[in-house]
Amino acid sequence: MRILIATMNAGKLREYERLLADVPGLELETMASVAESVDVIEDCDTFVGNAKKKATEIAAVVGMPCLADDSGLEVDALGGQPGVRSARYAGQGATDATNNAKLLDELRDVADESRTARFHCAIVVVDSDGHELALAEGACEGRIGREPKGAHGFGYDPLFIPEGFTETMAELGPETKNEISHRAKAAAKLVPLLRRLQQP
Ligand code: IMP
């Protein structure tokens, strides 16, 4: 089975190749290997909605099965924000640094015990006609620290302290992250679904 990953990013392709290694006969490709470029507007109010939209619209253009994901940070004290707006939380031209600064500012009066949060990831696989083949979600629980720490990862990693740790995700580094991340957990749930699809 050949599946297109809805990304131009070779790093994400490698990550999924590792996460889905237990699906026999699966060949993954990125958008870089197809001629078309597809601009999908991620305007749904759920991670699943955005992942489905991305997978369906891209499958329609490229005519092959497609895997898309959507992820972000949900902070309990902010009613689940930034959520699906995680990438652009600080507004137009937001960067990881401005997003993190805004998050710290919003939480400045929030006590340590109320700074709980989670990274959430939804992965959707559709066939070449856009019919849903598999859907999986995963979460990584933790809390938001008081200042950015660590140099690994991206996004909110320097502020996110996973449950059971005292360091931020950016201090822990990729090996630990790849075991506990929202994407890893969602992908682990996806594996049996994809394996089942391949059975005659
Ligand atoms: P995407 O859907 O994977 O592109 O993620 C959207 C946004 O959520 C990113 O721009 C980050 O701000 C945030 N985010 C998603 N996953 C992570 C993560 O593993 N670490 C830190 N931030 C993340």
XYZ file of N, CA and C and ligand atoms in Angstrom:
623
model
N 0.847 -1.191 0.000
C 0.000 0.000 0.000
C 0.891 1.253 0.000
N 0.613 2.159 -0.952
C 1.353 3.430 -0.996
C 0.480 4.533 -0.418
N 1.022 5.277 0.506
C 0.269 6.377 1.109
C 1.112 7.655 1.038
N 0.453 8.723 0.640
C 1.124 10.025 0.598
C 0.945 10.711 1.953
N 2.050 11.177 2.544
C 1.964 11.937 3.792
C 1.788 13.410 3.421
N 0.787 14.043 4.003
C 0.468 15.426 3.627
C 1.472 16.396 4.239
N 2.695 16.320 3.767
C 3.728 17.246 4.231
C 4.824 17.336 3.174
N 5.542 18.447 3.165
C 6.716 18.595 2.297
C 7.969 18.255 3.097
N 7.761 18.011 4.380
C 8.864 17.924 5.317
C 9.449 16.505 5.367
N 10.716 16.371 4.964
C 11.356 15.048 4.943
C 11.494 14.500 6.360
N 11.614 15.394 7.346
C 11.725 14.965 8.742
C 10.462 14.259 9.199
N 9.311 14.808 8.792
C 8.037 14.194 9.176
C 7.882 12.828 8.500
N 8.342 12.735 7.242
C 8.293 11.443 6.537
C 9.104 10.402 7.310
N 10.317 10.778 7.718
C 11.171 9.831 8.460
C 10.511 9.437 9.779
N 9.882 10.420 10.419
C 9.223 10.142 11.695
C 8.100 9.113 11.482
N 7.290 9.301 10.446
C 6.195 8.354 10.199
C 6.717 7.000 9.721
N 7.808 7.002 8.981
C 8.378 5.711 8.553
C 8.745 4.877 9.779
N 9.284 5.547 10.786
C 9.662 4.842 12.016
C 8.411 4.447 12.825
N 7.464 5.395 12.937
C 6.275 5.136 13.763
C 5.373 4.050 13.165
N 5.392 3.932 11.827
C 4.502 2.958 11.164
C 5.280 1.761 10.618
N 6.481 1.547 11.155
C 7.349 0.480 10.636
C 6.708 -0.903 10.775
N 5.761 -1.057 11.710
C 5.142 -2.368 11.932
C 3.975 -2.657 10.988
N 3.774 -1.789 10.000
C 2.741 -2.078 9.000
C 3.451 -2.673 7.782
N 3.273 -3.972 7.519
C 4.029 -4.600 6.433
C 3.632 -4.037 5.067
N 4.617 -3.850 4.220
C 4.349 -3.451 2.840
C 3.872 -2.023 2.662
N 4.060 -1.198 3.672
C 3.604 0.191 3.555
C 4.714 1.043 2.949
N 4.373 1.783 1.883
C 5.345 2.706 1.279
C 4.841 4.121 1.469
N 5.652 4.960 2.083
C 5.227 6.334 2.355
C 5.949 7.299 1.426
N 5.218 8.315 0.980
C 5.817 9.365 0.142
C 5.403 10.714 0.702
N 6.147 11.762 0.355
C 5.703 13.104 0.762
C 5.215 13.876 -0.451
N 4.655 15.038 -0.178
C 4.190 15.914 -1.256
C 5.333 16.278 -2.194
N 6.556 16.193 -1.702
C 7.716 16.558 -2.531
C 7.811 15.641 -3.749
N 7.219 14.424 -3.658
C 7.346 13.475 -4.771
C 6.214 13.614 -5.797
N 5.261 14.498 -5.535
C 4.200 14.702 -6.536
C 4.314 16.113 -7.114
N 3.861 16.250 -8.336
C 4.066 17.523 -9.034
C 3.202 18.642 -8.443
N 1.983 18.280 -8.017
C 1.037 19.305 -7.579
C 1.413 19.886 -6.212
N 1.110 21.167 -6.028
C 1.185 21.702 -4.665
C -0.252 22.051 -4.259
N -0.624 21.703 -3.057
C -2.009 21.884 -2.619
C -2.006 22.762 -1.372
N -2.775 23.839 -1.438
C -2.835 24.739 -0.297
C -4.153 24.504 0.437
N -4.098 23.847 1.574
C -5.328 23.556 2.313
C -5.470 24.563 3.453
N -6.647 25.186 3.543
C -6.884 26.132 4.633
C -7.415 25.348 5.837
N -6.635 25.360 6.910
C -7.020 24.578 8.100
C -7.906 25.440 8.995
N -9.219 25.471 8.656
C -10.113 26.379 9.372
C -11.177 25.653 10.193
N -10.977 24.348 10.452
C -11.958 23.611 11.262
C -11.687 23.883 12.746
N -12.689 23.615 13.582
C -12.472 23.887 15.005
C -12.070 22.646 15.795
N -11.748 21.553 15.082
C -11.200 20.371 15.773
C -9.964 19.877 15.013
N -9.100 19.148 15.736
C -7.911 18.567 15.101
C -8.342 17.524 14.062
N -9.351 16.710 14.428
C -9.829 15.682 13.497
C -10.370 16.338 12.228
N -11.150 17.397 12.392
C -11.736 18.092 11.235
C -10.653 18.594 10.291
N -9.615 19.210 10.843
C -8.534 19.740 10.004
C -7.755 18.622 9.313
N -7.487 17.539 10.059
C -6.731 16.425 9.463
C -7.531 15.804 8.324
N -8.844 15.633 8.552
C -9.708 15.052 7.509
C -9.747 15.950 6.281
N -9.877 17.247 6.524
C -9.959 18.201 5.411
C -8.681 18.143 4.579
N -7.546 18.154 5.268
C -6.254 18.127 4.579
C -6.111 16.836 3.761
N -6.425 15.696 4.395
C -6.255 14.395 3.718
C -7.181 14.311 2.498
N -8.431 14.727 2.654
C -9.414 14.597 1.579
C -9.057 15.499 0.396
N -8.715 16.751 0.694
C -8.432 17.698 -0.399
C -7.166 17.286 -1.159
N -6.186 16.781 -0.441
C -4.943 16.388 -1.117
C -5.151 15.100 -1.918
N -5.900 14.139 -1.348
C -6.182 12.891 -2.085
C -6.903 13.204 -3.396
N -7.810 14.184 -3.364
C -8.571 14.537 -4.562
C -7.641 15.059 -5.658
N -6.593 15.749 -5.278
C -5.670 16.318 -6.267
C -4.675 15.266 -6.757
N -4.121 14.481 -5.828
C -3.039 13.567 -6.234
C -3.559 12.192 -6.648
N -4.815 11.854 -6.292
C -5.409 10.579 -6.717
C -4.763 9.362 -6.094
N -4.275 9.505 -4.875
C -3.756 8.332 -4.154
C -4.115 8.458 -2.670
N -4.063 7.332 -1.920
C -4.374 7.403 -0.497
C -3.485 8.421 0.209
N -4.053 9.081 1.201
C -3.329 10.184 1.832
C -3.472 10.133 3.352
N -2.380 10.406 4.057
C -2.371 10.514 5.517
C -2.100 11.969 5.880
N -2.964 12.542 6.744
C -2.720 13.902 7.208
C -2.889 13.944 8.718
N -2.120 14.829 9.356
C -2.311 14.985 10.799
C -2.521 16.452 11.142
N -3.071 16.668 12.327
C -3.158 18.026 12.852
C -2.924 17.928 14.349
N -2.156 18.855 14.872
C -1.859 18.761 16.298
C -1.737 20.139 16.905
N -1.697 20.174 18.223
C -1.568 21.446 18.913
C -1.603 21.251 20.412
N -1.580 22.383 21.100
C -1.499 22.389 22.563
C -2.830 22.849 23.152
N -3.342 22.106 24.126
C -4.569 22.505 24.826
C -4.215 22.817 26.280
N -4.508 24.048 26.704
C -4.176 24.458 28.070
C -5.480 24.585 28.861
N -5.591 23.833 29.956
C -6.855 23.776 30.699
C -7.283 25.142 31.231
N -6.332 25.914 31.777
C -6.682 27.211 32.366
C -7.155 28.208 31.304
N -6.924 27.889 30.031
C -7.361 28.781 28.937
C -8.528 28.148 28.172
N -9.211 27.216 28.808
C -10.374 26.587 28.162
C -10.007 25.803 26.911
N -8.775 25.258 26.875
C -8.366 24.438 25.729
C -7.594 25.210 24.662
N -7.461 26.531 24.816
C -6.641 27.322 23.877
C -5.160 26.982 24.094
N -4.280 27.186 23.149
C -4.532 27.667 21.778
C -5.148 26.619 20.844
N -5.132 25.332 21.188
C -5.836 24.315 20.407
C -5.496 24.338 18.929
N -6.538 24.349 18.078
C -6.278 24.302 16.630
C -5.597 25.585 16.134
N -5.515 26.601 17.000
C -4.836 27.849 16.608
C -3.390 27.894 17.125
N -2.860 26.749 17.521
C -1.528 26.723 18.154
C -0.445 27.380 17.304
N -0.467 27.128 15.998
C 0.609 27.639 15.131
C 0.555 29.157 15.025
N -0.656 29.722 15.116
C -0.804 31.177 14.907
C -1.385 31.887 16.127
N -1.063 31.361 17.299
C -1.633 31.884 18.558
C -1.330 33.368 18.750
N -0.101 33.782 18.438
C 0.292 35.182 18.653
C -0.123 36.090 17.485
N -0.917 35.554 16.552
C -1.430 36.375 15.443
C -0.602 36.259 14.183
N -0.905 37.137 13.213
C -0.198 37.166 11.928
C 1.313 37.163 12.141
N 2.007 36.309 11.418
C 3.472 36.301 11.508
C 3.987 35.705 12.813
N 3.129 34.945 13.506
C 3.536 34.350 14.782
C 4.748 33.438 14.581
N 5.628 33.415 15.569
C 6.770 32.487 15.573
C 6.665 31.666 16.857
N 7.500 30.622 16.951
C 7.501 29.838 18.190
C 7.756 30.763 19.385
N 8.685 31.701 19.216
C 9.050 32.585 20.332
C 7.882 33.489 20.733
N 7.171 34.063 19.747
C 6.060 34.964 20.106
C 4.878 34.164 20.667
N 4.666 32.957 20.132
C 3.595 32.108 20.684
C 3.885 31.746 22.140
N 5.131 31.377 22.410
C 5.496 31.009 23.785
C 5.391 32.208 24.720
N 5.790 33.383 24.233
C 5.712 34.596 25.062
C 4.259 34.916 25.388
N 3.387 34.758 24.388
C 1.968 35.044 24.636
C 1.396 34.044 25.655
N 1.767 32.790 25.512
C 1.253 31.771 26.434
C 1.693 32.081 27.871
N 2.966 32.429 28.028
C 3.449 32.750 29.381
C 2.710 33.959 29.947
N 2.438 34.924 29.090
C 1.743 36.130 29.537
C 0.312 35.793 29.983
N -0.375 34.979 29.173
C -1.765 34.600 29.509
C -1.821 33.834 30.829
N -0.730 33.109 31.142
C -0.748 32.238 32.329
C -0.015 32.858 33.518
N 0.331 34.165 33.410
C 1.225 34.717 34.447
C 0.605 34.644 35.847
N -0.747 34.719 35.952
C -1.361 34.686 37.288
C -1.910 33.305 37.639
N -1.562 32.308 36.837
C -2.108 30.963 37.071
C -1.119 30.149 37.908
N -1.607 29.584 39.011
C -0.755 28.827 39.946
C -0.230 27.549 39.297
N 0.878 27.054 39.828
C 1.531 25.871 39.252
C 0.566 24.703 39.066
N -0.266 24.435 40.082
C -1.129 23.244 40.026
C -2.244 23.388 38.984
N -2.461 24.606 38.498
C -3.528 24.809 37.511
C -2.985 24.988 36.096
N -1.699 24.717 35.903
C -1.087 24.949 34.585
C -1.063 23.677 33.741
N -2.036 22.792 33.968
C -2.084 21.515 33.234
C -2.424 21.745 31.764
N -1.884 20.868 30.911
C -2.057 21.026 29.457
C -1.763 19.691 28.791
N -2.078 19.615 27.506
C -1.697 18.410 26.757
C -1.440 18.782 25.299
N -0.509 18.048 24.690
C -0.395 18.069 23.231
C -1.367 17.036 22.703
N -2.070 17.399 21.633
C -3.097 16.518 21.066
C -2.787 16.336 19.577
N -2.951 15.121 19.087
C -2.702 14.866 17.659
C -3.805 13.997 17.077
N -4.292 14.374 15.925
C -5.247 13.538 15.178
C -4.603 13.158 13.850
N -4.719 11.869 13.490
C -4.198 11.400 12.195
C -5.357 10.761 11.433
N -5.505 11.146 10.183
C -6.567 10.581 9.343
C -5.939 10.039 8.059
N -6.381 8.836 7.662
C -5.953 8.261 6.375
C -7.195 8.090 5.514
N -7.133 8.596 4.297
C -8.257 8.423 3.362
C -7.751 7.702 2.109
N -8.701 7.064 1.381
C -8.300 6.426 0.127
C -8.275 7.469 -0.995
N -7.976 7.009 -2.218
C -7.799 7.980 -3.307
C -9.097 8.712 -3.636
N -10.260 8.158 -3.201
C -11.536 8.852 -3.414
C -11.930 9.724 -2.225
N -11.074 9.774 -1.212
C -11.363 10.615 -0.057
C -12.177 9.917 1.024
N -12.448 8.602 0.860
C -13.173 7.879 1.911
C -12.236 7.576 3.066
N -12.740 7.770 4.283
C -11.887 7.568 5.456
C -11.530 6.094 5.646
N -10.244 5.796 5.743
C -9.787 4.422 5.978
C -9.425 4.203 7.447
N -8.896 5.229 8.081
C -8.461 5.083 9.471
C -8.366 6.459 10.135
N -8.636 6.448 11.438
C -8.580 7.694 12.229
C -8.039 7.327 13.604
N -7.044 8.072 14.088
C -6.507 7.803 15.421
C -6.115 9.118 16.084
N -6.291 9.172 17.406
C -5.913 10.368 18.156
C -5.006 9.981 19.320
N -4.108 10.870 19.689
C -3.225 10.608 20.826
C -2.964 11.896 21.582
N -2.676 11.771 22.876
C -2.402 12.955 23.694
C -1.195 12.706 24.575
N -0.492 13.784 24.881
C 0.635 13.733 25.809
C 0.340 14.757 26.906
N 0.081 14.270 28.129
C -0.317 15.147 29.231
C 0.903 15.813 29.861
N 0.703 17.001 30.417
C 1.799 17.686 31.089
C 1.335 19.004 31.675
N 2.309 19.916 31.879
C 1.952 21.243 32.386
C 2.893 22.289 31.793
N 2.470 23.548 31.905
C 3.239 24.651 31.309
C 4.146 25.267 32.369
N 5.444 25.342 32.060
C 6.431 25.901 32.985
C 6.345 27.416 33.059
N 7.317 28.004 33.748
C 7.303 29.466 33.990
C 8.242 30.218 33.056
N 9.162 29.477 32.383
C 10.079 30.120 31.429
C 10.542 29.071 30.418
N 10.876 29.499 29.188
C 11.337 28.535 28.185
C 12.658 27.904 28.619
N 12.757 26.574 28.443
C 13.993 25.858 28.782
C 14.245 24.762 27.759
N 15.525 24.610 27.354
C 15.898 23.515 26.460
C 15.970 23.954 25.015
N 16.737 23.193 24.223
C 17.015 23.600 22.836
C 16.495 22.609 21.800
N 15.939 21.479 22.232
C 15.443 20.492 21.261
C 14.015 20.832 20.840
N 13.568 20.133 19.776
C 12.153 20.200 19.393
C 11.764 21.510 18.739
N 10.507 21.864 18.863
C 9.980 23.062 18.219
C 8.726 23.489 18.979
N 8.080 24.536 18.467
C 6.790 24.968 19.012
C 6.851 25.231 20.511
N 5.929 24.612 21.239
C 5.800 24.869 22.669
C 6.675 23.930 23.511
N 7.542 23.158 22.876
C 8.380 22.207 23.621
C 9.164 22.858 24.773
N 9.699 24.091 24.609
C 10.483 24.670 25.716
C 9.646 25.019 26.954
N 8.322 25.049 26.804
C 7.462 25.386 27.959
C 6.729 24.174 28.511
N 6.711 23.070 27.760
C 5.853 21.927 28.115
C 6.628 20.897 28.923
N 6.164 20.654 30.146
C 6.807 19.657 31.030
C 5.887 18.428 31.071
N 6.301 17.337 30.398
C 5.420 16.159 30.344
C 5.224 15.548 31.733
N 4.063 14.964 31.920
C 3.732 14.292 33.178
C 4.816 13.259 33.517
N 5.253 13.243 34.781
C 6.265 12.272 35.199
C 7.685 12.785 35.044
N 7.848 14.011 34.520
C 9.186 14.597 34.323
C 9.264 15.954 35.017
N 10.502 16.426 35.237
C 10.677 17.779 35.770
C 11.273 18.692 34.696
N 11.779 18.088 33.593
C 12.356 18.878 32.498
C 11.283 19.153 31.445
N 11.549 20.193 30.628
C 10.644 20.459 29.503
C 10.931 19.454 28.379
N 9.977 19.377 27.448
C 10.156 18.498 26.283
C 11.417 18.905 25.521
N 11.708 20.206 25.481
C 12.888 20.696 24.750
C 14.184 20.327 25.458
N 14.119 20.068 26.771
C 15.307 19.598 27.495
C 15.456 18.087 27.353
N 14.327 17.382 27.270
C 14.367 15.915 27.240
C 14.950 15.379 25.937
N 14.649 16.038 24.823
C 15.232 15.609 23.552
C 14.399 14.573 22.821
N 14.853 14.262 21.568
C 14.021 13.490 20.643
C 13.742 12.046 21.065
N 14.702 11.389 21.706
C 14.448 9.966 22.031
C 13.273 9.808 22.971
N 13.282 10.601 24.036
C 12.162 10.539 24.990
C 10.894 11.033 24.315
N 10.998 12.133 23.571
C 9.803 12.686 22.927
C 9.151 11.660 22.002
N 9.986 10.937 21.247
C 9.434 9.959 20.310
C 8.726 8.806 21.007
N 8.986 8.625 22.290
C 8.283 7.564 23.031
C 6.977 8.054 23.622
N 6.937 9.336 24.022
C 5.783 9.797 24.806
C 4.895 10.792 24.055
N 5.291 11.183 22.842
C 4.587 12.289 22.196
C 3.173 11.912 21.760
N 2.360 12.924 21.592
C 0.986 12.807 21.089
C 0.985 12.123 19.720
N 1.963 12.477 18.852
C 2.029 11.886 17.509
C 2.362 10.396 17.603
N 3.319 10.057 18.491
C 3.704 8.653 18.658
C 2.513 7.840 19.163
N 1.744 8.419 20.086
C 0.610 7.682 20.643
C -0.497 7.503 19.606
N -0.750 8.541 18.829
C -1.771 8.418 17.775
C -1.314 7.399 16.726
N -0.037 7.455 16.354
C 0.481 6.529 15.332
C 0.418 5.089 15.823
N 0.680 4.879 17.132
C 0.621 3.519 17.684
C -0.796 2.960 17.554
N -1.798 3.831 17.683
C -3.189 3.367 17.524
C -3.529 3.130 16.056
N -2.826 3.862 15.184
C -3.093 3.732 13.742
C -2.551 2.411 13.182
N -1.449 1.930 13.752
C -0.781 0.732 13.208
C -1.740 -0.451 13.048
N -2.474 -0.870 14.105
C -3.370 -2.028 13.920
C -4.471 -1.759 12.904
N -4.898 -0.499 12.798
C -5.961 -0.174 11.828
C -5.438 -0.354 10.402
N -4.203 0.084 10.160
C -3.620 -0.061 8.813
C -3.299 -1.526 8.519
N -2.865 -2.248 9.543
C -2.572 -3.682 9.337
C -3.851 -4.416 8.935
N -4.940 -4.068 9.601
C -6.221 -4.745 9.312
C -6.669 -4.470 7.870
N -6.409 -3.236 7.403
C -6.815 -2.879 6.037
C -6.121 -3.741 5.014
N -4.925 -4.222 5.365
C -4.135 -4.992 4.392
C -4.505 -6.457 4.351
N -5.321 -6.894 5.347
C -5.696 -8.310 5.342
C -6.753 -8.557 4.258
N -6.609 -9.683 3.522
C -7.545 -9.949 2.446
C -8.959 -10.246 2.965
P 1.037 20.755 13.302
O -0.422 20.499 13.134
O 1.806 19.506 13.598
O 1.616 21.585 12.195
O 1.186 21.642 14.644
C 0.558 22.920 14.786
C 1.220 23.705 15.913
O 1.020 23.042 17.166
C 2.727 23.849 15.774
O 3.062 24.976 14.994
C 3.163 24.028 17.228
O 2.964 25.360 17.640
C 2.179 23.148 17.983
N 2.732 21.783 18.144
C 2.294 20.636 17.530
N 3.041 19.571 17.889
C 3.986 20.058 18.726
C 5.079 19.440 19.420
O 5.360 18.227 19.321
N 5.818 20.265 20.198
C 5.572 21.588 20.323
N 4.590 22.219 19.698
C 3.791 21.467 18.907
